[in-house]
Amino acid sequence: MDAKDTQGSGLKDMGQKGSKKSKKEEAKKKAEAAATKNLHPSQAKSLPSGQGTGEEMKMEGEIPNRVRDCMFTMGCYWTGEGKLGCLKGVLKTVAGSSPGYFETVQVTYDPSLTSPETLQLESGFRLVTKKDGKYDGVSFRTADSSQQKYYLQNTPGLRHLIKDISKGGKVAGSHIAAAQINSLIGGYGTDEVLTSAVKRGHLNGDETARLKRLFKGRRK
């Protein structure tokens, strides 16, 4: 093979590699477009490259490695989940009971953002503690699924969003989104919480409009 043939062969190989790379990039773009086509435009723009939907679309830091639980008692755990679910640092809420307290809400929180004492002050609910005054290790029994995220479960046009209800409920794979949306429906929270809930819950235009309307109409 002379120099001309060798050069031609090399150019041909480079062309084939370039073509394969181009096809791979094109396929990646199509996959990303397919993953976001059913989302609200504002949500699609916020998606990291290559992410899909559902469980794959959990926001980074959804449930930090270092989390803790505490419990609060109140007259009604529907209200309990409503008031607690929108507070800063709350990652998850579950309705249930603890020794001596029939209506209790268990809160999973990020200790770098809040504390049981802060949540008690902000919510007005009583922190459940053991005889030694400690809140770690208090036993808890989860309430029936029908009692979890009660506001959200009973709201037409939005109740289809909640999944895994026996474990407290998730929306788009997020406990935080479920807690926030439930709170907003009850009229609790702020405009910042509303923005967060729409983004985390991947709400479409109709769902977003309905949630905004309910929150504004019932705002505490």
PDB file of C-alpha atoms in Angstrom:
ATOM      1  CA  MET A   1       0.000   0.000   0.000  1.00  0.00           C
ATOM      2  CA  ASP A   2       1.507   3.343  -1.014  1.00  0.00           C
ATOM      3  CA  ALA A   3       1.403   6.571   1.021  1.00  0.00           C
ATOM      4  CA  LYS A   4      -1.683   7.812  -0.812  1.00  0.00           C
ATOM      5  CA  ASP A   5      -3.634   4.629   0.004  1.00  0.00           C
ATOM      6  CA  THR A   6      -2.540   4.788   3.665  1.00  0.00           C
ATOM      7  CA  GLN A   7      -3.630   8.414   3.939  1.00  0.00           C
ATOM      8  CA  GLY A   8      -6.977   7.634   2.312  1.00  0.00           C
ATOM      9  CA  SER A   9      -7.583   4.742   4.683  1.00  0.00           C
ATOM     10  CA  GLY A  10      -6.792   6.925   7.701  1.00  0.00           C
ATOM     11  CA  LEU A  11      -9.192   9.637   6.566  1.00  0.00           C
ATOM     12  CA  LYS A  12     -11.896   7.037   6.024  1.00  0.00           C
ATOM     13  CA  ASP A  13     -11.444   5.663   9.581  1.00  0.00           C
ATOM     14  CA  MET A  14     -11.571   9.186  11.022  1.00  0.00           C
ATOM     15  CA  GLY A  15     -14.770   9.839   9.096  1.00  0.00           C
ATOM     16  CA  GLN A  16     -16.392   6.688  10.442  1.00  0.00           C
ATOM     17  CA  LYS A  17     -15.416   7.555  14.028  1.00  0.00           C
ATOM     18  CA  GLY A  18     -16.761  11.067  13.594  1.00  0.00           C
ATOM     19  CA  SER A  19     -20.015   9.699  12.199  1.00  0.00           C
ATOM     20  CA  LYS A  20     -20.439   7.306  15.150  1.00  0.00           C
ATOM     21  CA  LYS A  21     -19.763  10.100  17.637  1.00  0.00           C
ATOM     22  CA  SER A  22     -22.275  12.359  15.903  1.00  0.00           C
ATOM     23  CA  LYS A  23     -24.954   9.648  15.981  1.00  0.00           C
ATOM     24  CA  LYS A  24     -24.273   9.006  19.679  1.00  0.00           C
ATOM     25  CA  GLU A  25     -24.642  12.707  20.529  1.00  0.00           C
ATOM     26  CA  GLU A  26     -27.842  12.905  18.474  1.00  0.00           C
ATOM     27  CA  ALA A  27     -29.307   9.895  20.306  1.00  0.00           C
ATOM     28  CA  LYS A  28     -28.432  11.475  23.658  1.00  0.00           C
ATOM     29  CA  LYS A  29     -30.207  14.710  22.713  1.00  0.00           C
ATOM     30  CA  LYS A  30     -33.298  12.783  21.621  1.00  0.00           C
ATOM     31  CA  ALA A  31     -33.352  10.872  24.921  1.00  0.00           C
ATOM     32  CA  GLU A  32     -33.123  14.098  26.933  1.00  0.00           C
ATOM     33  CA  ALA A  33     -35.889  15.675  24.862  1.00  0.00           C
ATOM     34  CA  ALA A  34     -38.127  12.638  25.396  1.00  0.00           C
ATOM     35  CA  ALA A  35     -37.532  12.802  29.155  1.00  0.00           C
ATOM     36  CA  THR A  36     -38.696  16.394  29.394  1.00  0.00           C
ATOM     37  CA  LYS A  37     -41.450  16.638  26.772  1.00  0.00           C
ATOM     38  CA  ASN A  38     -44.263  16.065  29.282  1.00  0.00           C
ATOM     39  CA  LEU A  39     -42.955  18.560  31.821  1.00  0.00           C
ATOM     40  CA  HIS A  40     -43.871  22.166  32.317  1.00  0.00           C
ATOM     41  CA  PRO A  41     -41.357  24.378  30.418  1.00  0.00           C
ATOM     42  CA  SER A  42     -40.026  25.954  33.615  1.00  0.00           C
ATOM     43  CA  GLN A  43     -39.271  22.501  34.995  1.00  0.00           C
ATOM     44  CA  ALA A  44     -37.655  21.183  31.826  1.00  0.00           C
ATOM     45  CA  LYS A  45     -35.115  24.023  31.874  1.00  0.00           C
ATOM     46  CA  SER A  46     -34.031  23.105  35.383  1.00  0.00           C
ATOM     47  CA  LEU A  47     -33.285  19.454  34.658  1.00  0.00           C
ATOM     48  CA  PRO A  48     -29.621  18.429  34.800  1.00  0.00           C
ATOM     49  CA  SER A  49     -28.395  16.968  31.526  1.00  0.00           C
ATOM     50  CA  GLY A  50     -29.190  13.307  31.052  1.00  0.00           C
ATOM     51  CA  GLN A  51     -31.784  12.998  33.844  1.00  0.00           C
ATOM     52  CA  GLY A  52     -35.072  11.220  33.291  1.00  0.00           C
ATOM     53  CA  THR A  53     -38.343  11.357  35.191  1.00  0.00           C
ATOM     54  CA  GLY A  54     -39.822   9.820  38.346  1.00  0.00           C
ATOM     55  CA  GLU A  55     -37.317   8.230  40.705  1.00  0.00           C
ATOM     56  CA  GLU A  56     -34.391   9.252  38.461  1.00  0.00           C
ATOM     57  CA  MET A  57     -35.360  12.893  38.750  1.00  0.00           C
ATOM     58  CA  LYS A  58     -34.959  13.291  42.493  1.00  0.00           C
ATOM     59  CA  MET A  59     -33.202  16.541  43.203  1.00  0.00           C
ATOM     60  CA  GLU A  60     -29.696  16.222  44.606  1.00  0.00           C
ATOM     61  CA  GLY A  61     -29.787  16.267  48.393  1.00  0.00           C
ATOM     62  CA  GLU A  62     -33.418  15.065  48.506  1.00  0.00           C
ATOM     63  CA  ILE A  63     -32.710  13.026  51.634  1.00  0.00           C
ATOM     64  CA  PRO A  64     -29.286  13.919  53.062  1.00  0.00           C
ATOM     65  CA  ASN A  65     -27.163  11.178  54.614  1.00  0.00           C
ATOM     66  CA  ARG A  66     -27.328  12.780  58.060  1.00  0.00           C
ATOM     67  CA  VAL A  67     -30.995  13.014  59.062  1.00  0.00           C
ATOM     68  CA  ARG A  68     -32.892  12.692  62.309  1.00  0.00           C
ATOM     69  CA  ASP A  69     -36.455  12.074  63.444  1.00  0.00           C
ATOM     70  CA  CYS A  70     -38.575  13.714  66.103  1.00  0.00           C
ATOM     71  CA  MET A  71     -42.277  13.705  66.927  1.00  0.00           C
ATOM     72  CA  PHE A  72     -44.898  16.291  67.740  1.00  0.00           C
ATOM     73  CA  THR A  73     -48.337  15.861  69.262  1.00  0.00           C
ATOM     74  CA  MET A  74     -51.382  17.958  68.412  1.00  0.00           C
ATOM     75  CA  GLY A  75     -55.171  17.853  68.365  1.00  0.00           C
ATOM     76  CA  CYS A  76     -55.323  16.668  64.732  1.00  0.00           C
ATOM     77  CA  TYR A  77     -52.528  15.141  62.693  1.00  0.00           C
ATOM     78  CA  TRP A  78     -54.111  16.398  59.452  1.00  0.00           C
ATOM     79  CA  THR A  79     -53.337  19.892  60.694  1.00  0.00           C
ATOM     80  CA  GLY A  80     -50.039  18.611  62.060  1.00  0.00           C
ATOM     81  CA  GLU A  81     -48.782  17.468  58.676  1.00  0.00           C
ATOM     82  CA  GLY A  82     -50.102  20.683  57.159  1.00  0.00           C
ATOM     83  CA  LYS A  83     -48.213  23.031  59.462  1.00  0.00           C
ATOM     84  CA  LEU A  84     -45.014  20.993  59.716  1.00  0.00           C
ATOM     85  CA  GLY A  85     -44.626  19.916  56.099  1.00  0.00           C
ATOM     86  CA  CYS A  86     -43.809  23.405  54.814  1.00  0.00           C
ATOM     87  CA  LEU A  87     -41.196  24.347  57.411  1.00  0.00           C
ATOM     88  CA  LYS A  88     -37.539  24.793  56.518  1.00  0.00           C
ATOM     89  CA  GLY A  89     -35.445  21.663  56.968  1.00  0.00           C
ATOM     90  CA  VAL A  90     -38.401  19.240  57.037  1.00  0.00           C
ATOM     91  CA  LEU A  91     -37.777  16.328  54.679  1.00  0.00           C
ATOM     92  CA  LYS A  92     -40.729  14.059  55.462  1.00  0.00           C
ATOM     93  CA  THR A  93     -43.831  13.876  57.659  1.00  0.00           C
ATOM     94  CA  VAL A  94     -45.875  10.832  58.693  1.00  0.00           C
ATOM     95  CA  ALA A  95     -49.144  10.809  60.664  1.00  0.00           C
ATOM     96  CA  GLY A  96     -49.437   8.331  63.513  1.00  0.00           C
ATOM     97  CA  SER A  97     -49.356   7.910  67.277  1.00  0.00           C
ATOM     98  CA  SER A  98     -46.823   7.617  70.087  1.00  0.00           C
ATOM     99  CA  PRO A  99     -47.141   6.388  73.694  1.00  0.00           C
ATOM    100  CA  GLY A 100     -49.733   8.553  75.432  1.00  0.00           C
ATOM    101  CA  TYR A 101     -50.491  10.630  72.336  1.00  0.00           C
ATOM    102  CA  PHE A 102     -53.030   9.425  69.782  1.00  0.00           C
ATOM    103  CA  GLU A 103     -52.460  12.256  67.287  1.00  0.00           C
ATOM    104  CA  THR A 104     -48.749  12.510  66.480  1.00  0.00           C
ATOM    105  CA  VAL A 105     -46.671  13.497  63.460  1.00  0.00           C
ATOM    106  CA  GLN A 106     -43.212  12.066  62.945  1.00  0.00           C
ATOM    107  CA  VAL A 107     -40.848  14.513  61.241  1.00  0.00           C
ATOM    108  CA  THR A 108     -37.647  13.607  59.437  1.00  0.00           C
ATOM    109  CA  TYR A 109     -35.462  16.695  59.341  1.00  0.00           C
ATOM    110  CA  ASP A 110     -32.060  17.944  58.251  1.00  0.00           C
ATOM    111  CA  PRO A 111     -30.170  18.957  61.433  1.00  0.00           C
ATOM    112  CA  SER A 112     -28.030  21.364  59.443  1.00  0.00           C
ATOM    113  CA  LEU A 113     -31.153  23.421  58.649  1.00  0.00           C
ATOM    114  CA  THR A 114     -33.410  23.115  61.693  1.00  0.00           C
ATOM    115  CA  SER A 115     -33.882  21.469  65.087  1.00  0.00           C
ATOM    116  CA  PRO A 116     -36.773  19.961  67.080  1.00  0.00           C
ATOM    117  CA  GLU A 117     -36.816  23.047  69.300  1.00  0.00           C
ATOM    118  CA  THR A 118     -37.062  25.357  66.281  1.00  0.00           C
ATOM    119  CA  LEU A 119     -39.824  23.267  64.721  1.00  0.00           C
ATOM    120  CA  GLN A 120     -41.709  23.307  68.023  1.00  0.00           C
ATOM    121  CA  LEU A 121     -41.453  27.089  68.173  1.00  0.00           C
ATOM    122  CA  GLU A 122     -42.525  27.553  64.537  1.00  0.00           C
ATOM    123  CA  SER A 123     -45.418  25.094  64.623  1.00  0.00           C
ATOM    124  CA  GLY A 124     -46.718  25.630  68.133  1.00  0.00           C
ATOM    125  CA  PHE A 125     -46.951  21.852  68.638  1.00  0.00           C
ATOM    126  CA  ARG A 126     -45.588  19.940  71.613  1.00  0.00           C
ATOM    127  CA  LEU A 127     -42.384  17.982  71.107  1.00  0.00           C
ATOM    128  CA  VAL A 128     -42.786  14.374  72.270  1.00  0.00           C
ATOM    129  CA  THR A 129     -39.972  13.283  74.583  1.00  0.00           C
ATOM    130  CA  LYS A 130     -39.146  10.374  76.851  1.00  0.00           C
ATOM    131  CA  LYS A 131     -39.082  10.672  80.647  1.00  0.00           C
ATOM    132  CA  ASP A 132     -35.462  11.768  80.520  1.00  0.00           C
ATOM    133  CA  GLY A 133     -36.413  14.667  78.264  1.00  0.00           C
ATOM    134  CA  LYS A 134     -34.780  13.197  75.158  1.00  0.00           C
ATOM    135  CA  TYR A 135     -36.720  12.939  71.899  1.00  0.00           C
ATOM    136  CA  ASP A 136     -34.524  10.302  70.243  1.00  0.00           C
ATOM    137  CA  GLY A 137     -35.875   6.751  70.350  1.00  0.00           C
ATOM    138  CA  VAL A 138     -39.524   7.544  71.081  1.00  0.00           C
ATOM    139  CA  SER A 139     -41.676   4.727  69.663  1.00  0.00           C
ATOM    140  CA  PHE A 140     -44.066   5.585  66.859  1.00  0.00           C
ATOM    141  CA  ARG A 141     -46.919   3.809  65.129  1.00  0.00           C
ATOM    142  CA  THR A 142     -47.919   4.868  61.619  1.00  0.00           C
ATOM    143  CA  ALA A 143     -51.584   5.733  61.066  1.00  0.00           C
ATOM    144  CA  ASP A 144     -53.738   4.165  58.352  1.00  0.00           C
ATOM    145  CA  SER A 145     -52.933   5.176  54.763  1.00  0.00           C
ATOM    146  CA  SER A 146     -56.205   7.102  54.539  1.00  0.00           C
ATOM    147  CA  GLN A 147     -54.894   9.509  57.191  1.00  0.00           C
ATOM    148  CA  GLN A 148     -51.604  10.340  55.469  1.00  0.00           C
ATOM    149  CA  LYS A 149     -51.327  13.666  53.564  1.00  0.00           C
ATOM    150  CA  TYR A 150     -55.056  14.081  54.104  1.00  0.00           C
ATOM    151  CA  TYR A 151     -55.412  17.416  52.309  1.00  0.00           C
ATOM    152  CA  LEU A 152     -53.667  16.128  49.194  1.00  0.00           C
ATOM    153  CA  GLN A 153     -55.459  12.774  49.162  1.00  0.00           C
ATOM    154  CA  ASN A 154     -58.830  14.532  49.197  1.00  0.00           C
ATOM    155  CA  THR A 155     -58.187  17.182  46.553  1.00  0.00           C
ATOM    156  CA  PRO A 156     -59.595  16.435  43.067  1.00  0.00           C
ATOM    157  CA  GLY A 157     -57.150  17.260  40.307  1.00  0.00           C
ATOM    158  CA  LEU A 158     -54.107  16.749  42.546  1.00  0.00           C
ATOM    159  CA  ARG A 159     -54.687  13.569  44.558  1.00  0.00           C
ATOM    160  CA  HIS A 160     -53.454  11.428  41.654  1.00  0.00           C
ATOM    161  CA  LEU A 161     -49.973  12.809  42.309  1.00  0.00           C
ATOM    162  CA  ILE A 162     -49.365  10.981  45.577  1.00  0.00           C
ATOM    163  CA  LYS A 163     -47.735   7.542  45.651  1.00  0.00           C
ATOM    164  CA  ASP A 164     -46.349   5.218  48.369  1.00  0.00           C
ATOM    165  CA  ILE A 165     -48.968   6.591  50.715  1.00  0.00           C
ATOM    166  CA  SER A 166     -48.483   3.860  53.320  1.00  0.00           C
ATOM    167  CA  LYS A 167     -44.982   5.266  53.924  1.00  0.00           C
ATOM    168  CA  GLY A 168     -46.149   8.846  54.285  1.00  0.00           C
ATOM    169  CA  GLY A 169     -46.467   9.556  50.578  1.00  0.00           C
ATOM    170  CA  LYS A 170     -44.285  10.773  47.722  1.00  0.00           C
ATOM    171  CA  VAL A 171     -44.895  13.025  44.733  1.00  0.00           C
ATOM    172  CA  ALA A 172     -42.585  12.464  41.751  1.00  0.00           C
ATOM    173  CA  GLY A 173     -40.439  10.291  44.012  1.00  0.00           C
ATOM    174  CA  SER A 174     -40.055  13.063  46.594  1.00  0.00           C
ATOM    175  CA  HIS A 175     -41.188  13.042  50.229  1.00  0.00           C
ATOM    176  CA  ILE A 176     -40.456  16.764  50.400  1.00  0.00           C
ATOM    177  CA  ALA A 177     -42.755  17.532  47.464  1.00  0.00           C
ATOM    178  CA  ALA A 178     -45.581  15.502  49.027  1.00  0.00           C
ATOM    179  CA  ALA A 179     -45.205  17.284  52.368  1.00  0.00           C
ATOM    180  CA  GLN A 180     -45.043  20.735  50.776  1.00  0.00           C
ATOM    181  CA  ILE A 181     -47.983  20.235  48.406  1.00  0.00           C
ATOM    182  CA  ASN A 182     -50.121  18.851  51.217  1.00  0.00           C
ATOM    183  CA  SER A 183     -49.259  21.900  53.343  1.00  0.00           C
ATOM    184  CA  LEU A 184     -50.002  24.378  50.554  1.00  0.00           C
ATOM    185  CA  ILE A 185     -53.424  22.848  49.885  1.00  0.00           C
ATOM    186  CA  GLY A 186     -54.233  23.425  53.550  1.00  0.00           C
ATOM    187  CA  GLY A 187     -53.183  27.060  53.232  1.00  0.00           C
ATOM    188  CA  TYR A 188     -49.834  26.719  55.011  1.00  0.00           C
ATOM    189  CA  GLY A 189     -46.480  27.842  53.663  1.00  0.00           C
ATOM    190  CA  THR A 190     -45.095  30.719  51.618  1.00  0.00           C
ATOM    191  CA  ASP A 191     -44.642  31.665  47.972  1.00  0.00           C
ATOM    192  CA  GLU A 192     -41.118  30.227  48.201  1.00  0.00           C
ATOM    193  CA  VAL A 193     -42.517  26.878  49.354  1.00  0.00           C
ATOM    194  CA  LEU A 194     -45.006  26.996  46.463  1.00  0.00           C
ATOM    195  CA  THR A 195     -42.179  27.481  43.952  1.00  0.00           C
ATOM    196  CA  SER A 196     -40.227  24.620  45.522  1.00  0.00           C
ATOM    197  CA  ALA A 197     -43.238  22.272  45.497  1.00  0.00           C
ATOM    198  CA  VAL A 198     -44.004  22.917  41.823  1.00  0.00           C
ATOM    199  CA  LYS A 199     -40.397  22.221  40.879  1.00  0.00           C
ATOM    200  CA  ARG A 200     -39.866  19.170  43.080  1.00  0.00           C
ATOM    201  CA  GLY A 201     -43.253  17.700  42.215  1.00  0.00           C
ATOM    202  CA  HIS A 202     -42.857  18.257  38.458  1.00  0.00           C
ATOM    203  CA  LEU A 203     -46.352  19.766  38.309  1.00  0.00           C
ATOM    204  CA  ASN A 204     -47.747  20.589  34.884  1.00  0.00           C
ATOM    205  CA  GLY A 205     -49.543  23.830  34.039  1.00  0.00           C
ATOM    206  CA  ASP A 206     -53.018  22.731  35.175  1.00  0.00           C
ATOM    207  CA  GLU A 207     -51.732  21.187  38.405  1.00  0.00           C
ATOM    208  CA  THR A 208     -49.688  24.288  39.189  1.00  0.00           C
ATOM    209  CA  ALA A 209     -52.665  26.593  38.588  1.00  0.00           C
ATOM    210  CA  ARG A 210     -54.927  24.471  40.811  1.00  0.00           C
ATOM    211  CA  LEU A 211     -52.377  24.357  43.631  1.00  0.00           C
ATOM    212  CA  LYS A 212     -51.814  28.132  43.464  1.00  0.00           C
ATOM    213  CA  ARG A 213     -55.558  28.774  43.532  1.00  0.00           C
ATOM    214  CA  LEU A 214     -56.078  26.576  46.593  1.00  0.00           C
ATOM    215  CA  PHE A 215     -53.113  28.030  48.463  1.00  0.00           C
ATOM    216  CA  LYS A 216     -54.065  31.636  47.796  1.00  0.00           C
ATOM    217  CA  GLY A 217     -57.693  30.992  48.774  1.00  0.00           C
ATOM    218  CA  ARG A 218     -56.868  29.242  52.059  1.00  0.00           C
ATOM    219  CA  ARG A 219     -53.644  31.013  53.016  1.00  0.00           C
ATOM    220  CA  LYS A 220     -53.251  31.222  56.796  1.00  0.00           C
TER     221      LYS A 220
END
